[in-house]
Amino acid sequence: QVQLVESGGGLVQAGGSLRLSCTASGSILSINTMAWYREAPGKQRELVAAITRGGSTDYADSVKGRFTISRDNAKNTVYLQMNDLKPEDTAVYKCNADCLLYVRVVLNYWGRGTQVTVSS
């Protein structure tokens, strides 16, 4: 059993900052790619940022220069530093991870999400 638990969401004014965290726990041998997605009402799920185990990153064009993804492999944790937040960043942010389990299979897991609301 693997769980991803996000934290750090909240209400912030435009131009403000938030830092999201997501920690994976369970029968995990290692974690490959970890990523943050977001879901806003009436919109499709969007990949916000992703990071490989080796530290290579990828960002949505809409957040480049404002958001930074990082991870701590020893803690099975991924972070998303969000600066200069805009009202259009309002969404539920969900963590995603490809986990290599002790039974030697790789499975994909999702967290339940954390709400980020940016007021204008």
JSON list of C-alpha atoms in Angstrom, two decimals:
[
{"chain": "A", "resi": 1, "resn": "GLN", "atom": "CA", "xyz": [0.00, 0.00, 0.00]},
{"chain": "A", "resi": 2, "resn": "VAL", "atom": "CA", "xyz": [1.36, 3.38, -1.06]},
{"chain": "A", "resi": 3, "resn": "GLN", "atom": "CA", "xyz": [0.02, 6.76, -0.02]},
{"chain": "A", "resi": 4, "resn": "LEU", "atom": "CA", "xyz": [0.83, 10.23, -1.32]},
{"chain": "A", "resi": 5, "resn": "VAL", "atom": "CA", "xyz": [-0.09, 13.04, 1.04]},
{"chain": "A", "resi": 6, "resn": "GLU", "atom": "CA", "xyz": [0.01, 16.66, -0.06]},
{"chain": "A", "resi": 7, "resn": "SER", "atom": "CA", "xyz": [0.19, 19.74, 2.14]},
{"chain": "A", "resi": 8, "resn": "GLY", "atom": "CA", "xyz": [0.80, 23.45, 1.86]},
{"chain": "A", "resi": 9, "resn": "GLY", "atom": "CA", "xyz": [-2.19, 24.69, -0.05]},
{"chain": "A", "resi": 10, "resn": "GLY", "atom": "CA", "xyz": [-4.28, 27.64, 1.01]},
{"chain": "A", "resi": 11, "resn": "LEU", "atom": "CA", "xyz": [-5.62, 31.07, 0.17]},
{"chain": "A", "resi": 12, "resn": "VAL", "atom": "CA", "xyz": [-3.17, 33.72, -1.01]},
{"chain": "A", "resi": 13, "resn": "GLN", "atom": "CA", "xyz": [-3.39, 37.08, -2.71]},
{"chain": "A", "resi": 14, "resn": "ALA", "atom": "CA", "xyz": [-2.16, 37.57, -6.25]},
{"chain": "A", "resi": 15, "resn": "GLY", "atom": "CA", "xyz": [1.60, 38.02, -6.27]},
{"chain": "A", "resi": 16, "resn": "GLY", "atom": "CA", "xyz": [2.03, 35.87, -3.19]},
{"chain": "A", "resi": 17, "resn": "SER", "atom": "CA", "xyz": [3.81, 32.56, -2.70]},
{"chain": "A", "resi": 18, "resn": "LEU", "atom": "CA", "xyz": [3.02, 29.07, -1.49]},
{"chain": "A", "resi": 19, "resn": "ARG", "atom": "CA", "xyz": [5.10, 25.94, -1.08]},
{"chain": "A", "resi": 20, "resn": "LEU", "atom": "CA", "xyz": [3.45, 22.58, -1.62]},
{"chain": "A", "resi": 21, "resn": "SER", "atom": "CA", "xyz": [4.84, 19.31, -0.31]},
{"chain": "A", "resi": 22, "resn": "CYS", "atom": "CA", "xyz": [3.98, 15.73, -1.12]},
{"chain": "A", "resi": 23, "resn": "THR", "atom": "CA", "xyz": [5.36, 12.74, 0.76]},
{"chain": "A", "resi": 24, "resn": "ALA", "atom": "CA", "xyz": [5.04, 9.16, -0.39]},
{"chain": "A", "resi": 25, "resn": "SER", "atom": "CA", "xyz": [4.92, 6.33, 2.13]},
{"chain": "A", "resi": 26, "resn": "GLY", "atom": "CA", "xyz": [4.49, 2.57, 2.00]},
{"chain": "A", "resi": 27, "resn": "SER", "atom": "CA", "xyz": [6.32, -0.38, 0.46]},
{"chain": "A", "resi": 28, "resn": "ILE", "atom": "CA", "xyz": [8.46, 1.80, -1.80]},
{"chain": "A", "resi": 29, "resn": "LEU", "atom": "CA", "xyz": [11.90, 0.79, -2.99]},
{"chain": "A", "resi": 30, "resn": "SER", "atom": "CA", "xyz": [12.44, 3.97, -4.97]},
{"chain": "A", "resi": 31, "resn": "ILE", "atom": "CA", "xyz": [10.49, 6.61, -6.87]},
{"chain": "A", "resi": 32, "resn": "ASN", "atom": "CA", "xyz": [11.09, 7.50, -10.49]},
{"chain": "A", "resi": 33, "resn": "THR", "atom": "CA", "xyz": [9.33, 10.58, -11.84]},
{"chain": "A", "resi": 34, "resn": "MET", "atom": "CA", "xyz": [7.33, 12.73, -9.43]},
{"chain": "A", "resi": 35, "resn": "ALA", "atom": "CA", "xyz": [5.00, 15.40, -10.69]},
{"chain": "A", "resi": 36, "resn": "TRP", "atom": "CA", "xyz": [2.42, 18.00, -9.79]},
{"chain": "A", "resi": 37, "resn": "TYR", "atom": "CA", "xyz": [-0.83, 18.30, -11.72]},
{"chain": "A", "resi": 38, "resn": "ARG", "atom": "CA", "xyz": [-3.69, 20.72, -11.20]},
{"chain": "A", "resi": 39, "resn": "GLU", "atom": "CA", "xyz": [-7.40, 20.53, -11.79]},
{"chain": "A", "resi": 40, "resn": "ALA", "atom": "CA", "xyz": [-9.55, 23.63, -12.09]},
{"chain": "A", "resi": 41, "resn": "PRO", "atom": "CA", "xyz": [-13.34, 23.65, -12.51]},
{"chain": "A", "resi": 42, "resn": "GLY", "atom": "CA", "xyz": [-14.30, 23.35, -16.15]},
{"chain": "A", "resi": 43, "resn": "LYS", "atom": "CA", "xyz": [-10.74, 22.69, -17.27]},
{"chain": "A", "resi": 44, "resn": "GLN", "atom": "CA", "xyz": [-8.78, 19.60, -18.14]},
{"chain": "A", "resi": 45, "resn": "ARG", "atom": "CA", "xyz": [-6.17, 18.25, -15.75]},
{"chain": "A", "resi": 46, "resn": "GLU", "atom": "CA", "xyz": [-2.88, 20.00, -16.47]},
{"chain": "A", "resi": 47, "resn": "LEU", "atom": "CA", "xyz": [0.68, 18.88, -15.84]},
{"chain": "A", "resi": 48, "resn": "VAL", "atom": "CA", "xyz": [2.30, 21.70, -13.87]},
{"chain": "A", "resi": 49, "resn": "ALA", "atom": "CA", "xyz": [5.80, 20.35, -13.31]},
{"chain": "A", "resi": 50, "resn": "ALA", "atom": "CA", "xyz": [7.68, 17.06, -13.20]},
{"chain": "A", "resi": 51, "resn": "ILE", "atom": "CA", "xyz": [11.06, 15.94, -11.90]},
{"chain": "A", "resi": 52, "resn": "THR", "atom": "CA", "xyz": [12.99, 12.73, -12.48]},
{"chain": "A", "resi": 53, "resn": "ARG", "atom": "CA", "xyz": [14.89, 10.90, -9.80]},
{"chain": "A", "resi": 54, "resn": "GLY", "atom": "CA", "xyz": [18.07, 12.40, -11.21]},
{"chain": "A", "resi": 55, "resn": "GLY", "atom": "CA", "xyz": [16.71, 15.92, -10.99]},
{"chain": "A", "resi": 56, "resn": "SER", "atom": "CA", "xyz": [15.71, 16.71, -14.57]},
{"chain": "A", "resi": 57, "resn": "THR", "atom": "CA", "xyz": [12.70, 19.00, -14.63]},
{"chain": "A", "resi": 58, "resn": "ASP", "atom": "CA", "xyz": [9.91, 19.99, -16.95]},
{"chain": "A", "resi": 59, "resn": "TYR", "atom": "CA", "xyz": [7.35, 22.78, -16.58]},
{"chain": "A", "resi": 60, "resn": "ALA", "atom": "CA", "xyz": [4.13, 23.93, -18.17]},
{"chain": "A", "resi": 61, "resn": "ASP", "atom": "CA", "xyz": [4.69, 27.11, -20.15]},
{"chain": "A", "resi": 62, "resn": "SER", "atom": "CA", "xyz": [2.20, 28.93, -17.93]},
{"chain": "A", "resi": 63, "resn": "VAL", "atom": "CA", "xyz": [4.34, 28.47, -14.80]},
{"chain": "A", "resi": 64, "resn": "LYS", "atom": "CA", "xyz": [7.89, 28.73, -16.17]},
{"chain": "A", "resi": 65, "resn": "GLY", "atom": "CA", "xyz": [9.89, 31.30, -14.25]},
{"chain": "A", "resi": 66, "resn": "ARG", "atom": "CA", "xyz": [7.38, 31.34, -11.37]},
{"chain": "A", "resi": 67, "resn": "PHE", "atom": "CA", "xyz": [7.25, 27.76, -10.06]},
{"chain": "A", "resi": 68, "resn": "THR", "atom": "CA", "xyz": [10.12, 25.50, -9.03]},
{"chain": "A", "resi": 69, "resn": "ILE", "atom": "CA", "xyz": [9.87, 21.77, -8.48]},
{"chain": "A", "resi": 70, "resn": "SER", "atom": "CA", "xyz": [12.38, 19.93, -6.31]},
{"chain": "A", "resi": 71, "resn": "ARG", "atom": "CA", "xyz": [12.62, 16.65, -4.42]},
{"chain": "A", "resi": 72, "resn": "ASP", "atom": "CA", "xyz": [14.30, 14.92, -1.52]},
{"chain": "A", "resi": 73, "resn": "ASN", "atom": "CA", "xyz": [14.84, 11.30, -2.51]},
{"chain": "A", "resi": 74, "resn": "ALA", "atom": "CA", "xyz": [15.77, 10.26, 1.01]},
{"chain": "A", "resi": 75, "resn": "LYS", "atom": "CA", "xyz": [12.39, 11.52, 2.26]},
{"chain": "A", "resi": 76, "resn": "ASN", "atom": "CA", "xyz": [10.35, 10.41, -0.78]},
{"chain": "A", "resi": 77, "resn": "THR", "atom": "CA", "xyz": [9.12, 13.98, -0.94]},
{"chain": "A", "resi": 78, "resn": "VAL", "atom": "CA", "xyz": [8.52, 16.40, -3.79]},
{"chain": "A", "resi": 79, "resn": "TYR", "atom": "CA", "xyz": [8.04, 20.14, -3.40]},
{"chain": "A", "resi": 80, "resn": "LEU", "atom": "CA", "xyz": [6.51, 22.87, -5.53]},
{"chain": "A", "resi": 81, "resn": "GLN", "atom": "CA", "xyz": [7.57, 26.41, -4.76]},
{"chain": "A", "resi": 82, "resn": "MET", "atom": "CA", "xyz": [5.03, 28.75, -6.31]},
{"chain": "A", "resi": 83, "resn": "ASN", "atom": "CA", "xyz": [5.87, 32.43, -6.59]},
{"chain": "A", "resi": 84, "resn": "ASP", "atom": "CA", "xyz": [4.07, 35.37, -8.16]},
{"chain": "A", "resi": 85, "resn": "LEU", "atom": "CA", "xyz": [0.80, 33.48, -7.99]},
{"chain": "A", "resi": 86, "resn": "LYS", "atom": "CA", "xyz": [-2.03, 34.54, -10.26]},
{"chain": "A", "resi": 87, "resn": "PRO", "atom": "CA", "xyz": [-5.81, 33.99, -9.99]},
{"chain": "A", "resi": 88, "resn": "GLU", "atom": "CA", "xyz": [-5.57, 31.57, -12.92]},
{"chain": "A", "resi": 89, "resn": "ASP", "atom": "CA", "xyz": [-3.35, 29.34, -10.77]},
{"chain": "A", "resi": 90, "resn": "THR", "atom": "CA", "xyz": [-6.38, 28.55, -8.60]},
{"chain": "A", "resi": 91, "resn": "ALA", "atom": "CA", "xyz": [-6.94, 24.79, -8.67]},
{"chain": "A", "resi": 92, "resn": "VAL", "atom": "CA", "xyz": [-6.63, 21.56, -6.75]},
{"chain": "A", "resi": 93, "resn": "TYR", "atom": "CA", "xyz": [-2.99, 20.53, -6.96]},
{"chain": "A", "resi": 94, "resn": "LYS", "atom": "CA", "xyz": [-2.34, 16.80, -7.02]},
{"chain": "A", "resi": 95, "resn": "CYS", "atom": "CA", "xyz": [0.88, 14.88, -6.60]},
{"chain": "A", "resi": 96, "resn": "ASN", "atom": "CA", "xyz": [1.74, 11.95, -8.85]},
{"chain": "A", "resi": 97, "resn": "ALA", "atom": "CA", "xyz": [4.53, 9.43, -8.55]},
{"chain": "A", "resi": 98, "resn": "ASP", "atom": "CA", "xyz": [5.89, 6.36, -10.34]},
{"chain": "A", "resi": 99, "resn": "CYS", "atom": "CA", "xyz": [6.88, 4.05, -7.50]},
{"chain": "A", "resi": 100, "resn": "LEU", "atom": "CA", "xyz": [9.11, 0.99, -7.71]},
{"chain": "A", "resi": 101, "resn": "LEU", "atom": "CA", "xyz": [7.76, -1.32, -5.04]},
{"chain": "A", "resi": 102, "resn": "TYR", "atom": "CA", "xyz": [9.59, -4.00, -3.08]},
{"chain": "A", "resi": 103, "resn": "VAL", "atom": "CA", "xyz": [7.72, -6.59, -5.15]},
{"chain": "A", "resi": 104, "resn": "ARG", "atom": "CA", "xyz": [9.64, -5.22, -8.15]},
{"chain": "A", "resi": 105, "resn": "VAL", "atom": "CA", "xyz": [6.79, -3.62, -10.05]},
{"chain": "A", "resi": 106, "resn": "VAL", "atom": "CA", "xyz": [6.35, 0.05, -10.95]},
{"chain": "A", "resi": 107, "resn": "LEU", "atom": "CA", "xyz": [2.93, 1.50, -10.24]},
{"chain": "A", "resi": 108, "resn": "ASN", "atom": "CA", "xyz": [1.58, 5.01, -10.62]},
{"chain": "A", "resi": 109, "resn": "TYR", "atom": "CA", "xyz": [-0.04, 6.71, -7.64]},
{"chain": "A", "resi": 110, "resn": "TRP", "atom": "CA", "xyz": [-2.01, 9.91, -7.01]},
{"chain": "A", "resi": 111, "resn": "GLY", "atom": "CA", "xyz": [-2.51, 12.01, -3.93]},
{"chain": "A", "resi": 112, "resn": "ARG", "atom": "CA", "xyz": [-5.91, 13.40, -3.00]},
{"chain": "A", "resi": 113, "resn": "GLY", "atom": "CA", "xyz": [-4.88, 16.95, -3.69]},
{"chain": "A", "resi": 114, "resn": "THR", "atom": "CA", "xyz": [-4.55, 20.28, -1.92]},
{"chain": "A", "resi": 115, "resn": "GLN", "atom": "CA", "xyz": [-6.56, 23.38, -2.77]},
{"chain": "A", "resi": 116, "resn": "VAL", "atom": "CA", "xyz": [-4.75, 26.51, -3.91]},
{"chain": "A", "resi": 117, "resn": "THR", "atom": "CA", "xyz": [-6.86, 29.65, -4.20]},
{"chain": "A", "resi": 118, "resn": "VAL", "atom": "CA", "xyz": [-5.41, 32.93, -5.44]},
{"chain": "A", "resi": 119, "resn": "SER", "atom": "CA", "xyz": [-7.49, 36.05, -4.94]},
{"chain": "A", "resi": 120, "resn": "SER", "atom": "CA", "xyz": [-7.17, 39.10, -7.16]}
]
